[in-house]
C-alpha cells in the first residue's frame, strides 16, 4: 500500500430511491414503468446494492486537484428504511460502504435517509474502515444561506423578519434554527415533542431573535421565511399554512412541502434547499434529474472533504454544531462549490418568476385574513 500522500483523492456516495417510480425508472426504465409504487417499496427490501456510476472531472478552483468518485445505491426506499429493523438497514448501508472501500474510496458520504436512520452514521462509521460523513453540516450551511438569499430576492428584510424552522428538533433543523436566530427578529421553532422543542428554543435564545416554541404546524402561518427539514414520509406543509409572500426553503427528502402549494399558491416562493454547483467539468455518470453540475449539499460535503484531504469521520451523529457548518462552508467555498440558483419542484426559478410572486403576494395581501386554529 503506498503512503497516504501518494494515494489518489477519491470518494464514494451512497444514494437510494426517494421517488420510487421516477428514481428506479432512471436506471431501469421498464421496471420503473411496470411496477407500482407499492411494489417498488415492498421489493426494495430484497434488492441487492447497485453500483451506479463513476464520477470524473471535479476540480478544485483552489488547488487544481481532481477527485474521482463512485455512486453506490442502497436499494431501500425511505418507507422501507423506517419499517425494517434498523440492523437490517445498517447491514445494507455497511455493504454499500464495503463496496466503496473495494473501489478505493477514501471517504464515504451517506445520502438522504441513509444518514437519518438509527444514530445518523455512528454505527456505520464504526463498522467501516473508510471514514464516513453524513454531509449534514454543509446541508445546514447551504439551507440557511438559501433562506438569506431568497429573503433578499423577495425584498424581505432579514433583521425584521419572522422565520420558522419545521423539524427543529432534528439534527439539521436544530443548527439551522440556531443560525437563523442570529439573523431574524422572531423565530418560531416547530417540533412534535414539547420537551425537545423547548430545549431547541433554549438553545437558540440569547441571540437577535425572540424565540417561540410550538408543536403545531399552524404556527408557521405568521412566518415570512420558513425552513423545513423534517424526516416525514408525507408532506407536512399545505397551502393553507402559508401567508402571502412567504418564502419556504424545503431541505427535506422526501419533500415536506405538498405539491398542492405549487398548484394553489402562486403568491409564495418555495425553493429547494441544499442544491449546489460543483467545480470543474464534472461527469456524474448518471442522471439524478438535476441540471448539469448540480449536486445535493451532502454530496458536495463528501467531495470537498476529499479535495481537502480531510479523510476523517466528519459529520456524524445527531449532535451537530454551527461551528462545523461554518467550517465546511468555508472549505466548500474555497474549492469552488457554489449555491445553485433557486429551484422549485424540479424547475429553475427565474428573476421574472420571483417578481411575479411578489406582485401576486401584494394583491393577495389586500384581501388576506389570517386563518385561525390551524392544526
Ligand atoms: N437536501 C439535502 O442535501 C439533505 C441532506 C441530508 C438530509 N436531508 C433531509 O433532511 C431531513 C432531516 O434530516 P435529519 O438528519 O435532520 O433527520 P432527524 O435528525 O431524524 O430529524 C427529523 C426531524 O423531523 C421530525 N419529524 C419526523 N417525522 C415527522 C412527521 N411525520 N411530522 C413532523 N415532523 C416529523 C422529527 O421530529 P422528532 O424529533 O419529534 O422525531 C425531527 O425534528 C430528511 O428528510 C433528510 O432526507 C437532505
GROMACS .gro file of C-alpha atoms and ligand atoms in nm:
model
  423
    1UNK     CA    1   0.000   0.000   0.000
    2UNK     CA    2   0.156   0.340  -0.097
    3UNK     CA    3   0.182   0.614   0.171
    4UNK     CA    4  -0.145   0.808   0.213
    5UNK     CA    5   0.003   1.119   0.048
    6UNK     CA    6   0.058   0.922  -0.277
    7UNK     CA    7  -0.293   0.778  -0.295
    8UNK     CA    8  -0.536   0.940  -0.540
    9UNK     CA    9  -0.810   1.153  -0.386
   10UNK     CA   10  -1.136   0.961  -0.402
   11UNK     CA   11  -1.482   0.946  -0.250
   12UNK     CA   12  -1.799   0.741  -0.273
   13UNK     CA   13  -2.154   0.848  -0.208
   14UNK     CA   14  -2.444   0.625  -0.111
   15UNK     CA   15  -2.779   0.715  -0.263
   16UNK     CA   16  -3.119   0.546  -0.254
   17UNK     CA   17  -3.453   0.578  -0.434
   18UNK     CA   18  -3.662   0.863  -0.290
   19UNK     CA   19  -3.935   0.895  -0.552
   20UNK     CA   20  -3.969   0.519  -0.614
   21UNK     CA   21  -4.103   0.518  -0.971
   22UNK     CA   22  -3.903   0.812  -1.110
   23UNK     CA   23  -3.573   0.711  -0.947
   24UNK     CA   24  -3.599   0.343  -1.041
   25UNK     CA   25  -3.703   0.438  -1.396
   26UNK     CA   26  -3.385   0.644  -1.438
   27UNK     CA   27  -3.176   0.325  -1.403
   28UNK     CA   28  -3.424   0.063  -1.534
   29UNK     CA   29  -3.695   0.238  -1.740
   30UNK     CA   30  -3.904  -0.076  -1.786
   31UNK     CA   31  -3.902  -0.173  -1.417
   32UNK     CA   32  -3.993   0.182  -1.315
   33UNK     CA   33  -4.276   0.185  -1.566
   34UNK     CA   34  -4.417  -0.159  -1.493
   35UNK     CA   35  -4.412  -0.183  -1.113
   36UNK     CA   36  -4.643   0.020  -0.891
   37UNK     CA   37  -4.506   0.242  -0.613
   38UNK     CA   38  -4.625  -0.011  -0.356
   39UNK     CA   39  -4.449  -0.295  -0.535
   40UNK     CA   40  -4.124  -0.095  -0.554
   41UNK     CA   41  -4.141  -0.010  -0.181
   42UNK     CA   42  -4.202  -0.375  -0.098
   43UNK     CA   43  -3.946  -0.527  -0.334
   44UNK     CA   44  -3.676  -0.272  -0.249
   45UNK     CA   45  -3.612  -0.466   0.073
   46UNK     CA   46  -3.500  -0.768  -0.133
   47UNK     CA   47  -3.286  -0.592  -0.394
   48UNK     CA   48  -2.906  -0.611  -0.378
   49UNK     CA   49  -2.699  -0.291  -0.361
   50UNK     CA   50  -2.638  -0.136  -0.701
   51UNK     CA   51  -2.315   0.009  -0.840
   52UNK     CA   52  -2.439   0.321  -1.019
   53UNK     CA   53  -2.150   0.512  -1.176
   54UNK     CA   54  -1.802   0.655  -1.166
   55UNK     CA   55  -1.765   1.032  -1.127
   56UNK     CA   56  -1.495   1.232  -1.309
   57UNK     CA   57  -1.397   1.591  -1.365
   58UNK     CA   58  -1.448   1.755  -1.025
   59UNK     CA   59  -1.165   2.004  -0.991
   60UNK     CA   60  -1.083   2.241  -0.706
   61UNK     CA   61  -1.052   2.605  -0.806
   62UNK     CA   62  -0.809   2.650  -0.514
   63UNK     CA   63  -0.559   2.368  -0.581
   64UNK     CA   64  -0.649   2.243  -0.930
   65UNK     CA   65  -0.671   1.897  -0.773
   66UNK     CA   66  -0.917   1.649  -0.924
   67UNK     CA   67  -1.108   1.380  -0.738
   68UNK     CA   68  -1.263   1.061  -0.866
   69UNK     CA   69  -1.568   0.905  -0.706
   70UNK     CA   70  -1.841   0.646  -0.725
   71UNK     CA   71  -2.214   0.637  -0.662
   72UNK     CA   72  -2.350   0.328  -0.495
   73UNK     CA   73  -2.722   0.278  -0.439
   74UNK     CA   74  -2.874   0.126  -0.131
   75UNK     CA   75  -3.200  -0.008  -0.279
   76UNK     CA   76  -3.428   0.066   0.018
   77UNK     CA   77  -3.689   0.343  -0.016
   78UNK     CA   78  -3.742   0.576   0.285
   79UNK     CA   79  -4.061   0.388   0.377
   80UNK     CA   80  -3.874   0.059   0.386
   81UNK     CA   81  -3.587   0.207   0.589
   82UNK     CA   82  -3.839   0.315   0.853
   83UNK     CA   83  -4.025  -0.020   0.852
   84UNK     CA   84  -3.732  -0.262   0.853
   85UNK     CA   85  -3.534  -0.349   1.168
   86UNK     CA   86  -3.257  -0.090   1.195
   87UNK     CA   87  -2.988  -0.363   1.198
   88UNK     CA   88  -3.103  -0.479   0.855
   89UNK     CA   89  -3.078  -0.125   0.723
   90UNK     CA   90  -2.732  -0.081   0.878
   91UNK     CA   91  -2.622  -0.410   0.718
   92UNK     CA   92  -2.721  -0.291   0.373
   93UNK     CA   93  -2.558   0.051   0.413
   94UNK     CA   94  -2.242  -0.110   0.552
   95UNK     CA   95  -2.239  -0.344   0.249
   96UNK     CA   96  -2.251  -0.032   0.029
   97UNK     CA   97  -1.959   0.107   0.234
   98UNK     CA   98  -1.759  -0.214   0.179
   99UNK     CA   99  -1.824  -0.183  -0.192
  100UNK     CA  100  -1.693   0.176  -0.173
  101UNK     CA  101  -1.380   0.051   0.008
  102UNK     CA  102  -1.321  -0.214  -0.259
  103UNK     CA  103  -1.341   0.055  -0.529
  104UNK     CA  104  -1.075   0.259  -0.349
  105UNK     CA  105  -1.289   0.533  -0.192
  106UNK     CA  106  -1.112   0.719   0.089
  107UNK     CA  107  -1.428   0.878   0.231
  108UNK     CA  108  -1.794   0.777   0.207
  109UNK     CA  109  -2.096   1.008   0.220
  110UNK     CA  110  -2.438   0.894   0.336
  111UNK     CA  111  -2.715   1.039   0.118
  112UNK     CA  112  -3.067   1.138   0.231
  113UNK     CA  113  -3.226   0.868   0.452
  114UNK     CA  114  -2.909   0.660   0.485
  115UNK     CA  115  -2.792   0.944   0.712
  116UNK     CA  116  -3.122   0.968   0.901
  117UNK     CA  117  -3.172   0.606   1.012
  118UNK     CA  118  -3.068   0.498   1.360
  119UNK     CA  119  -2.784   0.702   1.510
  120UNK     CA  120  -2.710   0.907   1.194
  121UNK     CA  121  -2.393   0.737   1.075
  122UNK     CA  122  -2.223   0.649   1.407
  123UNK     CA  123  -2.277   0.273   1.383
  124UNK     CA  124  -2.199   0.273   1.012
  125UNK     CA  125  -1.874   0.463   1.072
  126UNK     CA  126  -1.779   0.216   1.349
  127UNK     CA  127  -1.832  -0.079   1.115
  128UNK     CA  128  -1.633   0.058   0.822
  129UNK     CA  129  -1.259   0.117   0.780
  130UNK     CA  130  -1.318   0.412   0.546
  131UNK     CA  131  -1.415   0.748   0.708
  132UNK     CA  132  -1.781   0.849   0.685
  133UNK     CA  133  -1.975   1.174   0.672
  134UNK     CA  134  -2.347   1.239   0.650
  135UNK     CA  135  -2.294   1.569   0.468
  136UNK     CA  136  -2.537   1.737   0.707
  137UNK     CA  137  -2.304   2.023   0.805
  138UNK     CA  138  -2.291   2.161   0.450
  139UNK     CA  139  -2.663   2.093   0.409
  140UNK     CA  140  -2.718   2.322   0.709
  141UNK     CA  141  -2.485   2.589   0.572
  142UNK     CA  142  -2.645   2.595   0.227
  143UNK     CA  143  -3.002   2.581   0.358
  144UNK     CA  144  -2.954   2.887   0.578
  145UNK     CA  145  -2.768   3.068   0.301
  146UNK     CA  146  -3.053   2.988   0.058
  147UNK     CA  147  -3.307   3.135   0.301
  148UNK     CA  148  -3.100   3.453   0.332
  149UNK     CA  149  -3.072   3.489  -0.048
  150UNK     CA  150  -3.438   3.413  -0.109
  151UNK     CA  151  -3.536   3.673   0.153
  152UNK     CA  152  -3.323   3.924  -0.030
  153UNK     CA  153  -3.475   3.831  -0.368
  154UNK     CA  154  -3.827   3.869  -0.227
  155UNK     CA  155  -3.744   4.204  -0.062
  156UNK     CA  156  -3.790   4.068   0.292
  157UNK     CA  157  -3.552   4.248   0.533
  158UNK     CA  158  -3.391   3.967   0.733
  159UNK     CA  159  -3.339   4.161   1.055
  160UNK     CA  160  -3.709   4.245   1.094
  161UNK     CA  161  -3.843   3.915   0.957
  162UNK     CA  162  -4.022   3.631   1.132
  163UNK     CA  163  -3.874   3.293   1.043
  164UNK     CA  164  -3.988   2.940   1.125
  165UNK     CA  165  -3.797   2.613   1.130
  166UNK     CA  166  -4.008   2.297   1.093
  167UNK     CA  167  -3.842   1.977   1.214
  168UNK     CA  168  -3.641   2.195   1.450
  169UNK     CA  169  -3.573   1.908   1.691
  170UNK     CA  170  -3.386   1.719   1.416
  171UNK     CA  171  -3.011   1.704   1.361
  172UNK     CA  172  -3.020   1.954   1.072
  173UNK     CA  173  -3.316   2.158   1.198
  174UNK     CA  174  -3.158   2.243   1.535
  175UNK     CA  175  -2.848   2.402   1.386
  176UNK     CA  176  -3.043   2.579   1.110
  177UNK     CA  177  -3.259   2.730   1.386
  178UNK     CA  178  -2.954   2.833   1.586
  179UNK     CA  179  -2.801   3.007   1.283
  180UNK     CA  180  -3.125   3.182   1.184
  181UNK     CA  181  -3.173   3.307   1.541
  182UNK     CA  182  -2.875   3.537   1.482
  183UNK     CA  183  -3.038   3.686   1.169
  184UNK     CA  184  -3.408   3.747   1.228
  185UNK     CA  185  -3.634   3.937   1.469
  186UNK     CA  186  -3.857   3.644   1.562
  187UNK     CA  187  -3.800   3.270   1.524
  188UNK     CA  188  -4.069   3.004   1.560
  189UNK     CA  189  -3.927   2.656   1.615
  190UNK     CA  190  -4.173   2.377   1.539
  191UNK     CA  191  -4.143   2.017   1.656
  192UNK     CA  192  -4.362   1.730   1.770
  193UNK     CA  193  -4.239   1.683   2.127
  194UNK     CA  194  -4.283   1.956   2.389
  195UNK     CA  195  -3.966   1.888   2.591
  196UNK     CA  196  -3.747   1.856   2.283
  197UNK     CA  197  -3.877   2.171   2.115
  198UNK     CA  198  -3.845   2.369   2.440
  199UNK     CA  199  -3.479   2.259   2.454
  200UNK     CA  200  -3.428   2.387   2.096
  201UNK     CA  201  -3.589   2.718   2.194
  202UNK     CA  202  -3.341   2.746   2.482
  203UNK     CA  203  -3.050   2.658   2.253
  204UNK     CA  204  -3.146   2.936   2.010
  205UNK     CA  205  -3.229   3.205   2.267
  206UNK     CA  206  -2.993   3.487   2.364
  207UNK     CA  207  -2.912   3.595   2.008
  208UNK     CA  208  -3.102   3.851   1.799
  209UNK     CA  209  -3.437   3.671   1.769
  210UNK     CA  210  -3.720   3.634   2.014
  211UNK     CA  211  -3.767   3.255   2.002
  212UNK     CA  212  -4.106   3.084   2.029
  213UNK     CA  213  -4.153   2.706   2.050
  214UNK     CA  214  -4.459   2.535   1.905
  215UNK     CA  215  -4.585   2.183   1.843
  216UNK     CA  216  -4.843   2.286   1.581
  217UNK     CA  217  -4.761   2.333   1.215
  218UNK     CA  218  -5.018   2.615   1.204
  219UNK     CA  219  -4.767   2.831   1.395
  220UNK     CA  220  -4.574   2.888   1.071
  221UNK     CA  221  -4.863   3.095   0.933
  222UNK     CA  222  -4.703   3.400   1.088
  223UNK     CA  223  -4.365   3.343   0.923
  224UNK     CA  224  -4.214   3.539   0.635
  225UNK     CA  225  -3.944   3.273   0.597
  226UNK     CA  226  -3.986   2.901   0.656
  227UNK     CA  227  -3.705   2.645   0.655
  228UNK     CA  228  -3.845   2.294   0.667
  229UNK     CA  229  -3.639   1.983   0.728
  230UNK     CA  230  -3.842   1.701   0.879
  231UNK     CA  231  -3.790   1.333   0.805
  232UNK     CA  232  -4.164   1.286   0.748
  233UNK     CA  233  -4.254   1.049   0.465
  234UNK     CA  234  -4.551   1.262   0.357
  235UNK     CA  235  -4.583   1.637   0.306
  236UNK     CA  236  -4.635   1.843   0.623
  237UNK     CA  237  -4.680   2.191   0.472
  238UNK     CA  238  -5.005   2.255   0.283
  239UNK     CA  239  -5.127   2.569   0.100
  240UNK     CA  240  -5.334   2.690   0.397
  241UNK     CA  241  -5.028   2.701   0.624
  242UNK     CA  242  -4.858   2.988   0.440
  243UNK     CA  243  -4.918   3.359   0.434
  244UNK     CA  244  -4.893   3.561   0.110
  245UNK     CA  245  -4.535   3.640   0.012
  246UNK     CA  246  -4.382   3.369   0.231
  247UNK     CA  247  -4.055   3.204   0.132
  248UNK     CA  248  -4.025   2.831   0.204
  249UNK     CA  249  -3.693   2.651   0.177
  250UNK     CA  250  -3.759   2.276   0.167
  251UNK     CA  251  -3.449   2.080   0.263
  252UNK     CA  252  -3.628   1.753   0.334
  253UNK     CA  253  -3.604   1.448   0.105
  254UNK     CA  254  -3.876   1.333   0.052
  255UNK     CA  255  -4.016   1.686   0.039
  256UNK     CA  256  -4.206   1.849   0.324
  257UNK     CA  257  -4.397   2.091   0.101
  258UNK     CA  258  -4.705   1.949  -0.065
  259UNK     CA  259  -4.734   1.976  -0.444
  260UNK     CA  260  -5.067   2.146  -0.375
  261UNK     CA  261  -4.864   2.451  -0.266
  262UNK     CA  262  -4.713   2.475  -0.617
  263UNK     CA  263  -5.059   2.433  -0.772
  264UNK     CA  264  -5.254   2.672  -0.549
  265UNK     CA  265  -5.015   2.932  -0.407
  266UNK     CA  266  -4.854   3.136  -0.684
  267UNK     CA  267  -4.806   3.407  -0.417
  268UNK     CA  268  -4.542   3.215  -0.220
  269UNK     CA  269  -4.186   3.118  -0.317
  270UNK     CA  270  -4.093   2.756  -0.249
  271UNK     CA  271  -3.727   2.671  -0.309
  272UNK     CA  272  -3.530   2.353  -0.269
  273UNK     CA  273  -3.259   2.371  -0.006
  274UNK     CA  274  -2.925   2.202  -0.029
  275UNK     CA  275  -2.860   2.233  -0.404
  276UNK     CA  276  -2.502   2.311  -0.501
  277UNK     CA  277  -2.298   2.368  -0.817
  278UNK     CA  278  -1.983   2.155  -0.828
  279UNK     CA  279  -1.648   2.296  -0.953
  280UNK     CA  280  -1.494   2.156  -1.273
  281UNK     CA  281  -1.627   1.980  -1.583
  282UNK     CA  282  -1.796   1.709  -1.379
  283UNK     CA  283  -1.949   1.397  -1.528
  284UNK     CA  284  -2.152   1.215  -1.262
  285UNK     CA  285  -2.201   0.918  -1.493
  286UNK     CA  286  -2.568   0.909  -1.406
  287UNK     CA  287  -2.876   1.128  -1.411
  288UNK     CA  288  -3.034   1.227  -1.079
  289UNK     CA  289  -3.278   1.451  -1.256
  290UNK     CA  290  -3.071   1.765  -1.182
  291UNK     CA  291  -2.926   2.009  -1.435
  292UNK     CA  292  -2.558   1.952  -1.527
  293UNK     CA  293  -2.301   2.011  -1.249
  294UNK     CA  294  -2.562   2.024  -0.971
  295UNK     CA  295  -2.547   1.807  -0.664
  296UNK     CA  296  -2.701   1.788  -0.320
  297UNK     CA  297  -2.507   1.967  -0.048
  298UNK     CA  298  -2.446   1.640   0.135
  299UNK     CA  299  -2.266   1.504  -0.175
  300UNK     CA  300  -2.073   1.828  -0.202
  301UNK     CA  301  -1.952   1.795   0.160
  302UNK     CA  302  -1.816   1.446   0.086
  303UNK     CA  303  -1.642   1.563  -0.231
  304UNK     CA  304  -1.498   1.875  -0.064
  305UNK     CA  305  -1.351   1.667   0.219
  306UNK     CA  306  -1.172   1.455  -0.044
  307UNK     CA  307  -1.044   1.771  -0.219
  308UNK     CA  308  -0.924   1.900   0.117
  309UNK     CA  309  -0.759   1.566   0.206
  310UNK     CA  310  -0.966   1.551   0.526
  311UNK     CA  311  -1.008   1.174   0.542
  312UNK     CA  312  -1.180   1.154   0.882
  313UNK     CA  313  -1.529   1.084   1.015
  314UNK     CA  314  -1.662   1.438   0.977
  315UNK     CA  315  -2.035   1.500   1.030
  316UNK     CA  316  -2.161   1.202   1.228
  317UNK     CA  317  -2.450   1.159   1.473
  318UNK     CA  318  -2.737   1.384   1.570
  319UNK     CA  319  -2.547   1.646   1.775
  320UNK     CA  320  -2.425   1.885   1.509
  321UNK     CA  321  -2.272   2.228   1.554
  322UNK     CA  322  -2.290   2.570   1.392
  323UNK     CA  323  -1.907   2.584   1.405
  324UNK     CA  324  -1.874   2.273   1.188
  325UNK     CA  325  -2.136   2.404   0.943
  326UNK     CA  326  -1.932   2.725   0.908
  327UNK     CA  327  -1.607   2.530   0.870
  328UNK     CA  328  -1.735   2.310   0.586
  329UNK     CA  329  -1.898   2.617   0.431
  330UNK     CA  330  -1.554   2.781   0.415
  331UNK     CA  331  -1.389   2.462   0.279
  332UNK     CA  332  -1.651   2.423   0.007
  333UNK     CA  333  -1.637   2.790  -0.092
  334UNK     CA  334  -1.257   2.769  -0.115
  335UNK     CA  335  -1.273   2.474  -0.355
  336UNK     CA  336  -1.537   2.642  -0.573
  337UNK     CA  337  -1.870   2.491  -0.465
  338UNK     CA  338  -2.147   2.747  -0.508
  339UNK     CA  339  -2.506   2.765  -0.401
  340UNK     CA  340  -2.714   2.677  -0.708
  341UNK     CA  341  -2.969   2.921  -0.846
  342UNK     CA  342  -3.315   2.882  -0.695
  343UNK     CA  343  -3.511   2.571  -0.793
  344UNK     CA  344  -3.869   2.484  -0.712
  345UNK     CA  345  -4.029   2.143  -0.765
  346UNK     CA  346  -3.753   2.042  -1.008
  347UNK     CA  347  -3.759   2.364  -1.212
  348UNK     CA  348  -3.526   2.663  -1.215
  349UNK     CA  349  -3.682   2.981  -1.075
  350UNK     CA  350  -3.614   3.293  -1.281
  351UNK     CA  351  -3.596   3.655  -1.163
  352UNK     CA  352  -3.918   3.720  -1.359
  353UNK     CA  353  -4.098   3.445  -1.167
  354UNK     CA  354  -3.982   3.590  -0.835
  355UNK     CA  355  -4.112   3.931  -0.944
  356UNK     CA  356  -4.448   3.767  -1.028
  357UNK     CA  357  -4.464   3.600  -0.685
  358UNK     CA  358  -4.401   3.939  -0.522
  359UNK     CA  359  -4.675   4.103  -0.730
  360UNK     CA  360  -4.928   3.827  -0.658
  361UNK     CA  361  -4.847   3.839  -0.288
  362UNK     CA  362  -4.910   4.213  -0.285
  363UNK     CA  363  -5.251   4.165  -0.449
  364UNK     CA  364  -5.344   3.878  -0.219
  365UNK     CA  365  -5.249   4.066   0.097
  366UNK     CA  366  -5.525   4.321   0.021
  367UNK     CA  367  -5.792   4.057   0.075
  368UNK     CA  368  -5.599   3.841   0.314
  369UNK     CA  369  -5.736   3.743   0.655
  370UNK     CA  370  -5.518   3.525   0.872
  371UNK     CA  371  -5.662   3.181   0.927
  372UNK     CA  372  -5.708   3.062   1.284
  373UNK     CA  373  -5.686   2.727   1.456
  374UNK     CA  374  -5.471   2.551   1.202
  375UNK     CA  375  -5.365   2.212   1.336
  376LIG     N1  376  -3.110   1.823   0.077
  376LIG     C1  377  -3.004   1.760   0.126
  376LIG     O1  378  -2.891   1.771   0.077
  376LIG     C2  379  -3.021   1.676   0.250
  376LIG     C3  380  -2.909   1.624   0.317
  376LIG     C4  381  -2.929   1.548   0.432
  376LIG     C5  382  -3.057   1.524   0.480
  376LIG     N2  383  -3.164   1.573   0.412
  376LIG     C6  384  -3.301   1.551   0.459
  376LIG     O2  385  -3.324   1.629   0.575
  376LIG     C7  386  -3.430   1.569   0.652
  376LIG     C8  387  -3.398   1.569   0.800
  376LIG     O3  388  -3.277   1.501   0.826
  376LIG     P1  389  -3.219   1.493   0.976
  376LIG     O4  390  -3.091   1.418   0.966
  376LIG     O5  391  -3.219   1.627   1.042
  376LIG     O6  392  -3.329   1.400   1.045
  376LIG     P2  393  -3.363   1.379   1.201
  376LIG     O7  394  -3.247   1.415   1.286
  376LIG     O8  395  -3.418   1.242   1.213
  376LIG     O9  396  -3.479   1.486   1.230
  376LIG     C9  397  -3.603   1.474   1.171
  376LIG    C10  398  -3.698   1.581   1.221
  376LIG    O10  399  -3.824   1.559   1.157
  376LIG    C11  400  -3.926   1.546   1.256
  376LIG     N3  401  -4.028   1.457   1.204
  376LIG    C12  402  -4.016   1.327   1.171
  376LIG     N4  403  -4.132   1.279   1.122
  376LIG    C13  404  -4.220   1.383   1.126
  376LIG    C14  405  -4.357   1.398   1.090
  376LIG     N5  406  -4.427   1.295   1.041
  376LIG     N6  407  -4.414   1.521   1.105
  376LIG    C15  408  -4.345   1.625   1.153
  376LIG     N7  409  -4.215   1.617   1.191
  376LIG    C16  410  -4.154   1.498   1.177
  376LIG    C17  411  -3.853   1.492   1.377
  376LIG    O11  412  -3.928   1.514   1.494
  376LIG     P3  413  -3.896   1.433   1.630
  376LIG    O12  414  -3.773   1.499   1.686
  376LIG    O13  415  -4.018   1.453   1.713
  376LIG    O14  416  -3.873   1.290   1.590
  376LIG    C18  417  -3.725   1.575   1.371
  376LIG    O15  418  -3.750   1.707   1.414
  376LIG    C19  419  -3.455   1.433   0.587
  376LIG    O16  420  -3.568   1.444   0.503
  376LIG    C20  421  -3.330   1.410   0.503
  376LIG    O17  422  -3.355   1.323   0.394
  376LIG    C21  423  -3.149   1.649   0.299
   0.00000   0.00000   0.00000
